[in-house]
Short mmCIF file of C-alpha atoms in Angstrom, two decimals:
data_model
loop_
_atom_site.label_atom_id
_atom_site.label_comp_id
_atom_site.label_asym_id
_atom_site.label_seq_id
_atom_site.Cartn_x
_atom_site.Cartn_y
_atom_site.Cartn_z
CA MET A 3 14.19 -16.97 -42.48
CA GLY A 4 15.83 -13.81 -43.68
CA ASP A 5 17.21 -11.45 -41.39
CA SER A 6 14.70 -8.81 -39.77
CA GLY A 7 17.47 -6.02 -39.07
CA GLY A 8 15.60 -2.88 -40.73
CA SER A 9 12.52 -1.89 -39.93
CA VAL A 10 11.85 -0.59 -36.06
CA VAL A 11 8.48 -2.04 -33.97
CA SER A 12 7.28 0.21 -31.39
CA ILE A 13 6.39 -2.17 -28.02
CA ASP A 14 3.20 -0.66 -25.81
CA VAL A 15 2.79 -3.49 -23.52
CA GLU A 16 -0.05 -1.97 -22.37
CA ARG A 17 -2.17 -2.12 -25.32
CA LEU A 18 -1.42 -5.87 -25.82
CA GLY A 19 -3.25 -7.46 -24.55
CA CYS A 20 -6.34 -5.69 -26.40
CA GLN A 21 -5.14 -5.87 -29.96
CA ALA A 22 -5.38 -9.85 -30.60
CA GLN A 23 -7.65 -11.29 -33.08
CA GLU A 24 -9.30 -13.48 -31.73
CA HIS A 25 -9.89 -16.41 -34.07
CA HIS A 26 -12.39 -20.07 -33.26
CA ILE A 27 -10.98 -22.77 -36.13
CA GLN A 28 -13.30 -26.03 -36.02
CA THR A 29 -10.73 -28.92 -37.28
CA LYS A 30 -11.63 -32.53 -37.73
CA HIS A 31 -11.04 -33.40 -33.17
CA GLY A 32 -12.88 -29.94 -32.65
CA PRO A 33 -12.93 -26.08 -31.95
CA VAL A 34 -9.31 -24.64 -31.29
CA SER A 35 -9.18 -20.96 -31.03
CA VAL A 36 -6.58 -19.21 -31.93
CA ALA A 37 -5.02 -15.06 -30.40
CA VAL A 38 -2.97 -13.71 -33.48
CA TYR A 39 -1.04 -10.43 -32.26
CA GLY A 40 1.13 -8.45 -35.10
CA ASP A 41 1.35 -8.90 -38.91
CA HIS A 42 1.04 -11.49 -40.46
CA ASP A 43 3.38 -10.37 -42.86
CA LYS A 44 5.26 -11.68 -40.99
CA HIS A 45 7.65 -15.06 -39.65
CA ALA A 46 5.24 -17.04 -37.57
CA LEU A 47 5.98 -18.02 -33.47
CA ILE A 48 3.29 -20.98 -31.94
CA THR A 49 2.91 -20.22 -28.73
CA TYR A 50 0.39 -23.33 -26.50
CA PRO A 51 0.56 -22.54 -23.41
CA ASP A 52 0.22 -25.38 -20.25
CA VAL A 53 -2.73 -27.53 -18.56
CA ALA A 54 -5.28 -24.75 -17.65
CA LEU A 55 -3.64 -21.94 -18.36
CA ASN A 56 -4.00 -19.41 -21.65
CA HIS A 57 -2.19 -16.81 -23.67
CA MET A 58 -3.24 -14.48 -20.53
CA SER A 59 -1.86 -16.59 -17.90
CA CYS A 60 0.83 -17.94 -20.28
CA PHE A 61 2.72 -15.54 -21.81
CA GLN A 62 1.45 -11.58 -20.85
CA GLY A 63 4.84 -11.28 -18.01
CA LEU A 64 7.22 -12.57 -21.80
CA LEU A 65 4.88 -10.03 -23.83
CA PHE A 66 5.23 -7.87 -21.22
CA CYS A 67 8.31 -7.60 -20.48
CA PRO A 68 9.51 -4.52 -23.39
CA GLU A 69 12.77 -5.94 -24.70
CA ALA A 70 11.20 -9.55 -25.32
CA ALA A 71 8.12 -7.57 -26.21
CA SER A 72 10.55 -5.99 -28.82
CA LEU A 73 12.37 -8.89 -29.23
CA LEU A 74 9.25 -11.19 -30.24
CA LEU A 75 6.73 -8.89 -32.32
CA HIS A 76 9.73 -7.39 -33.94
CA ASN A 77 10.69 -10.54 -35.50
CA PHE A 78 7.57 -12.39 -35.69
CA CYS A 79 3.46 -12.97 -35.79
CA ILE A 80 2.21 -14.82 -33.02
CA TYR A 81 -0.62 -17.31 -32.81
CA HIS A 82 -1.31 -18.20 -29.31
CA ILE A 83 -3.11 -21.68 -29.47
CA SER A 84 -5.22 -22.15 -26.64
CA PRO A 85 -6.10 -25.83 -25.72
CA PRO A 86 -9.86 -26.95 -26.33
CA GLY A 87 -12.14 -24.64 -23.97
CA HIS A 88 -9.21 -22.84 -22.61
CA GLU A 89 -10.37 -19.27 -24.61
CA LEU A 90 -11.29 -16.47 -22.62
CA GLY A 91 -14.92 -16.54 -21.90
CA ALA A 92 -14.89 -21.20 -23.27
CA THR A 93 -18.42 -22.39 -22.40
CA PRO A 94 -17.79 -25.79 -21.09
CA ILE A 95 -17.20 -28.26 -23.94
CA LEU A 96 -20.12 -31.11 -24.44
CA PRO A 97 -19.94 -33.99 -22.46
CA ASN A 98 -20.50 -36.54 -25.10
CA SER A 99 -17.58 -34.53 -26.86
CA PRO A 100 -14.96 -37.20 -27.25
CA VAL A 101 -11.30 -36.38 -24.82
CA ALA A 102 -9.06 -35.37 -27.23
CA SER A 103 -5.59 -37.36 -27.42
CA VAL A 104 -2.45 -35.52 -28.07
CA ASP A 105 -1.09 -37.12 -30.87
CA GLU A 106 -5.02 -35.42 -32.52
CA LEU A 107 -3.98 -32.00 -30.03
CA ALA A 108 -0.74 -31.72 -32.29
CA ASP A 109 -2.07 -32.51 -36.05
CA GLN A 110 -4.47 -29.44 -34.87
CA VAL A 111 -1.76 -27.25 -34.50
CA ALA A 112 -1.11 -28.71 -37.92
CA GLU A 113 -4.15 -27.42 -38.78
CA VAL A 114 -4.63 -23.90 -37.53
CA LEU A 115 -1.32 -23.73 -39.76
CA ASP A 116 -3.31 -24.37 -42.61
CA PHE A 117 -5.91 -22.40 -41.83
CA PHE A 118 -3.27 -19.55 -41.63
CA GLY A 119 -1.37 -20.51 -44.53
CA LEU A 120 1.44 -20.75 -42.54
CA GLY A 121 4.37 -23.11 -43.54
CA SER A 122 7.92 -23.49 -41.50
CA VAL A 123 7.26 -21.68 -38.04
CA MET A 124 8.97 -21.68 -34.61
CA CYS A 125 7.34 -22.25 -31.52
CA LEU A 126 7.51 -21.47 -28.05
CA GLY A 127 5.64 -23.94 -25.35
CA VAL A 128 5.58 -24.51 -21.49
CA SER A 129 5.34 -27.88 -19.60
CA ALA A 130 2.21 -30.00 -20.97
CA GLY A 131 2.31 -27.36 -24.55
CA ALA A 132 6.07 -27.80 -24.86
CA TYR A 133 4.93 -31.11 -25.65
CA ILE A 134 2.05 -31.06 -27.44
CA LEU A 135 4.19 -28.86 -29.80
CA THR A 136 7.14 -31.43 -29.40
CA LEU A 137 4.48 -33.80 -30.71
CA PHE A 138 4.12 -31.87 -33.18
CA ALA A 139 7.67 -31.67 -33.82
CA THR A 140 8.29 -35.19 -34.63
CA LYS A 141 4.96 -35.71 -36.64
CA TYR A 142 5.47 -32.09 -38.81
CA ARG A 143 9.67 -31.95 -39.44
CA GLU A 144 9.48 -29.86 -42.60
CA ARG A 145 6.89 -27.09 -40.32
CA VAL A 146 9.14 -26.69 -37.63
CA LEU A 147 12.25 -24.01 -38.11
CA GLY A 148 12.90 -24.21 -34.68
CA LEU A 149 11.81 -25.16 -30.73
CA ILE A 150 11.74 -22.58 -27.52
CA LEU A 151 10.52 -24.85 -24.82
CA VAL A 152 9.88 -23.87 -21.52
CA SER A 153 10.26 -26.97 -18.29
CA PRO A 154 8.84 -29.00 -20.85
CA LEU A 155 8.03 -32.69 -20.67
CA CYS A 156 9.07 -35.40 -22.94
CA ARG A 157 8.17 -38.88 -21.54
CA THR A 158 4.95 -40.61 -19.96
CA PRO A 159 4.27 -39.55 -16.45
CA SER A 160 5.57 -40.39 -13.85
CA TRP A 161 3.61 -42.34 -10.50
CA THR A 162 3.72 -39.50 -8.78
CA GLU A 163 2.67 -37.44 -11.59
CA TRP A 164 0.29 -39.74 -12.56
CA PHE A 165 -1.17 -39.55 -8.94
CA TYR A 166 -1.13 -36.06 -9.12
CA ASN A 167 -3.45 -35.65 -11.76
CA LYS A 168 -5.41 -37.93 -11.40
CA VAL A 169 -6.57 -36.34 -7.58
CA MET A 170 -6.77 -32.72 -9.01
CA SER A 171 -9.07 -34.73 -11.89
CA ASN A 172 -11.23 -35.66 -9.09
CA LEU A 173 -11.34 -33.25 -7.59
CA LEU A 174 -12.45 -31.08 -10.67
CA TYR A 175 -14.79 -33.64 -12.09
CA TYR A 176 -17.01 -33.94 -8.25
CA TYR A 177 -16.29 -29.87 -7.08
CA GLY A 178 -15.14 -27.89 -9.59
CA MET A 179 -12.33 -24.89 -9.62
CA CYS A 180 -11.65 -25.87 -5.88
CA ASP A 181 -9.00 -23.91 -3.53
CA VAL A 182 -7.13 -28.10 -3.28
CA VAL A 183 -6.82 -27.52 -6.82
CA LYS A 184 -5.68 -24.50 -7.06
CA ASP A 185 -2.78 -24.64 -4.58
CA CYS A 186 -2.25 -27.75 -6.59
CA LEU A 187 -1.93 -25.79 -10.03
CA LEU A 188 0.39 -23.28 -8.57
CA GLN A 189 2.89 -25.32 -7.07
CA ARG A 190 2.61 -27.45 -10.27
CA TYR A 191 3.83 -23.20 -12.98
CA PHE A 192 5.68 -21.77 -9.46
CA GLY A 193 9.16 -22.02 -7.01
CA LYS A 194 7.80 -21.04 -3.54
CA ARG A 195 9.47 -17.80 -3.77
CA VAL A 196 6.79 -16.00 -5.88
CA ARG A 197 3.95 -18.26 -3.88
CA GLY A 198 5.26 -17.39 -0.09
CA GLY A 199 5.47 -13.97 -0.71
CA SER A 200 4.60 -12.44 -3.83
CA PRO A 201 1.55 -11.34 -5.15
CA VAL A 202 2.59 -10.81 -8.90
CA PRO A 203 2.05 -13.40 -10.56
CA GLU A 204 0.36 -15.39 -8.09
CA SER A 205 -2.79 -13.53 -7.66
CA ASP A 206 -3.14 -12.77 -11.53
CA ILE A 207 -3.19 -16.73 -12.25
CA MET A 208 -5.78 -16.57 -8.72
CA GLN A 209 -7.90 -14.84 -11.55
CA PHE A 210 -7.49 -16.91 -14.18
CA LEU A 211 -8.08 -20.38 -12.90
CA ASP A 212 -11.98 -18.24 -11.41
CA GLN A 213 -12.49 -18.07 -15.22
CA ARG A 214 -11.62 -21.46 -15.75
CA GLN A 215 -14.36 -24.51 -17.06
CA SER A 216 -13.61 -27.17 -14.33
CA MET A 217 -14.68 -29.32 -16.92
CA ASN A 218 -12.34 -28.65 -19.64
CA ILE A 219 -8.98 -28.02 -17.94
CA TRP A 220 -10.08 -31.51 -16.45
CA ARG A 221 -9.98 -32.45 -20.13
CA PHE A 222 -6.93 -31.33 -20.86
CA ILE A 223 -5.34 -33.04 -17.58
CA GLN A 224 -6.93 -36.03 -18.98
CA THR A 225 -4.86 -35.96 -22.52
CA ILE A 226 -1.49 -35.11 -20.73
CA ASN A 227 -2.56 -37.49 -18.46
CA GLN A 228 -2.29 -40.40 -20.84
CA ARG A 229 0.91 -38.86 -22.60
CA HIS A 230 3.83 -41.31 -25.02
CA ASP A 231 7.09 -41.34 -24.22
CA LEU A 232 8.10 -39.00 -27.30
CA THR A 233 12.29 -39.44 -26.15
CA GLU A 234 13.13 -42.00 -29.77
CA SER A 235 12.08 -40.00 -31.55
CA LEU A 236 13.58 -37.35 -30.37
CA LYS A 237 16.88 -37.80 -31.99
CA GLN A 238 15.55 -37.93 -35.29
CA LEU A 239 14.75 -33.83 -34.49
CA GLN A 240 16.38 -31.95 -36.45
CA CYS A 241 15.16 -28.35 -35.66
CA ARG A 242 17.43 -26.21 -33.08
CA THR A 243 16.05 -26.60 -29.73
CA LEU A 244 16.30 -23.73 -26.52
CA ILE A 245 15.35 -25.03 -23.69
CA PHE A 246 13.99 -23.17 -20.36
CA VAL A 247 13.74 -25.13 -17.18
CA GLY A 248 13.39 -23.69 -13.70
CA GLU A 249 15.38 -24.62 -11.09
CA ASN A 250 12.54 -25.66 -8.51
CA SER A 251 10.32 -26.73 -11.76
CA GLN A 252 8.38 -30.63 -10.82
CA PHE A 253 9.43 -31.46 -14.11
CA HIS A 254 13.38 -30.97 -13.77
CA THR A 255 15.16 -34.36 -14.83
CA GLU A 256 11.81 -34.19 -18.12
CA ALA A 257 14.01 -31.30 -19.02
CA VAL A 258 17.46 -32.28 -18.19
CA HIS A 259 16.46 -36.13 -19.51
CA MET A 260 15.08 -33.71 -22.92
CA THR A 261 18.26 -32.20 -23.32
CA ALA A 262 20.49 -35.60 -23.48
CA LYS A 263 18.15 -37.55 -25.65
CA LEU A 264 18.24 -34.05 -28.79
CA ASP A 265 21.35 -33.50 -30.97
CA LYS A 266 23.73 -31.46 -29.34
CA ARG A 267 24.60 -30.19 -31.46
CA TYR A 268 20.83 -28.51 -31.33
CA SER A 269 19.76 -28.14 -28.46
CA ALA A 270 21.07 -25.94 -25.43
CA LEU A 271 19.43 -26.04 -21.53
CA VAL A 272 19.01 -22.58 -19.98
CA GLU A 273 17.93 -23.01 -16.09
CA VAL A 274 17.11 -20.80 -14.06
CA GLN A 275 18.45 -20.07 -9.90
CA ALA A 276 14.42 -19.48 -7.75
CA CYS A 277 12.26 -20.27 -10.24
CA GLY A 278 9.47 -23.27 -10.54
CA SER A 279 8.02 -24.17 -14.26
CA VAL A 280 6.92 -20.57 -15.71
CA VAL A 281 9.51 -19.00 -16.33
CA THR A 282 7.67 -16.96 -18.88
CA GLU A 283 5.54 -15.43 -15.95
CA GLU A 284 7.62 -15.49 -12.60
CA GLN A 285 11.15 -15.01 -14.56
CA PRO A 286 10.73 -13.84 -18.35
CA HIS A 287 13.88 -11.65 -17.95
CA ALA A 288 16.06 -13.93 -17.83
CA MET A 289 14.84 -15.43 -21.13
CA LEU A 290 15.71 -12.66 -23.28
CA ILE A 291 18.85 -13.18 -23.69
CA PRO A 292 19.12 -16.62 -24.48
CA MET A 293 16.69 -16.02 -26.92
CA GLU A 294 18.40 -13.82 -28.60
CA TYR A 295 21.30 -14.93 -28.99
CA PHE A 296 18.94 -18.59 -30.21
CA LEU A 297 17.19 -16.49 -32.80
CA MET A 298 20.80 -14.39 -34.52
CA GLY A 299 21.43 -17.91 -35.66
CA TYR A 300 18.04 -17.70 -37.78
CA GLY A 301 19.32 -13.88 -39.06
CA LEU A 302 16.35 -12.45 -36.22
CA PHE A 303 17.73 -8.86 -34.20
CA ARG A 304 16.51 -7.44 -32.08
CA PRO A 305 16.05 -3.26 -32.60
CA SER A 306 19.26 -1.42 -31.66
CA HIS A 307 17.55 1.33 -29.96
CA VAL A 308 16.06 -1.51 -27.25
CA SER A 309 18.14 -1.02 -24.52
CA SER A 310 18.68 -3.45 -22.24
CA SER A 311 16.67 -3.22 -19.24
CA PRO A 312 19.04 -2.64 -15.93
CA ARG A 313 15.96 -4.71 -13.95
CA SER A 314 16.76 -7.94 -15.63
CA PRO A 315 18.82 -10.66 -14.46
CA LEU A 316 20.49 -12.13 -17.06
CA ASN A 317 23.64 -10.11 -18.57
CA PRO A 318 26.08 -11.74 -22.07
CA PHE A 319 28.50 -12.53 -18.97
CA CYS A 320 25.61 -14.76 -16.84
CA ILE A 321 25.58 -16.61 -19.90
CA SER A 322 27.74 -19.49 -20.77
CA PRO A 323 30.50 -18.34 -23.25
CA GLU A 324 29.54 -21.94 -26.00
CA LEU A 325 26.02 -20.27 -25.60
CA LEU A 326 27.99 -16.71 -27.18
CA SER A 327 30.01 -18.80 -29.22
CA PRO A 328 30.03 -17.62 -32.93
CA GLU A 329 28.74 -21.98 -33.82
CA SER A 330 25.78 -21.69 -31.34
CA MET A 331 24.87 -18.18 -33.61
CA GLY A 332 25.55 -19.17 -36.27
CA VAL A 333 24.90 -22.68 -38.33
CA LYS A 334 24.97 -24.92 -34.36
CA LEU A 335 23.74 -24.65 -30.36
CA LYS A 336 26.12 -26.52 -27.94
CA PRO A 337 24.40 -27.98 -25.28
CA ILE A 338 24.74 -25.18 -21.66
CA LYS A 339 23.18 -25.71 -18.38
CA THR A 340 23.26 -21.87 -17.55
CA ARG A 341 21.84 -20.22 -13.91
CA ALA A 342 19.98 -16.63 -14.55
CA ASN A 343 21.77 -14.87 -11.25
CA LEU A 344 18.65 -13.01 -10.33
CA ARG A 345 20.91 -10.41 -8.41
CA VAL A 346 21.25 -7.92 -9.78
#
């Protein structure tokens, strides 16, 4: 990747939702929907959301943060891949269609890249989506420049997660998107602070969940509940990896385990206080500065005319000095554990 500091991009966050170009691509493993934002001539950023979410419910908070939107859209054309049947306005997948495996979904990502003529890409995934993109990176190493993972999964489901997913699957199968399933999903996504009080982003997510096709969600849960362990494959990853995890995330131990298994020269862990799994929606400002320094290693910068938001819970002094070191901004990223200070 080269230096992207020459041009300036103006971000109108209120229009972001109207600027997507929706593509429906037929792959060997079924159709997939991709929403594309930005200039196709820029570097590609691939996103993949968590279970029952799509780009509007999983990455909207991050892209509606002006500084993050400026950083990402200044440097990337963003390709939002939806899990099968998770896109806006999706119709039910035919009952006799086979349920895709995690490997097939990873191969589907490669087919999306081929469709758009993309070479090496940056990847951003949340929980189940982070697993799919990590698997993609292990299978197609030459096609991944870097991974930004939010509350990622990397091992087979624990008995607790497996049982939890099985309960949701049965409820979805027999009762659809009922209140119990919504509550289970909200517990998966958010920390107690959001679930107990603030109506945003919980209320927005509730509206999105009401619009989902329950059997399509059932299929993705079936897929992710049968995932395999990536631990051994992580050791061969050569791309740099930045991991975010909320301290209250159900997948906190997964993120810590994954960081421990990655090459310590190329990985970093950022823990966000008082936050659940979907940091992109609950605390998107906490991602800004770590992402800035991570992308500096690729010669990518935020336009200088965009100032830091006074609402941001992070400033350079909240980040471990190791992340700010020249080594971390260049060839290598040191492993860190830093917390986002929520007190402004």
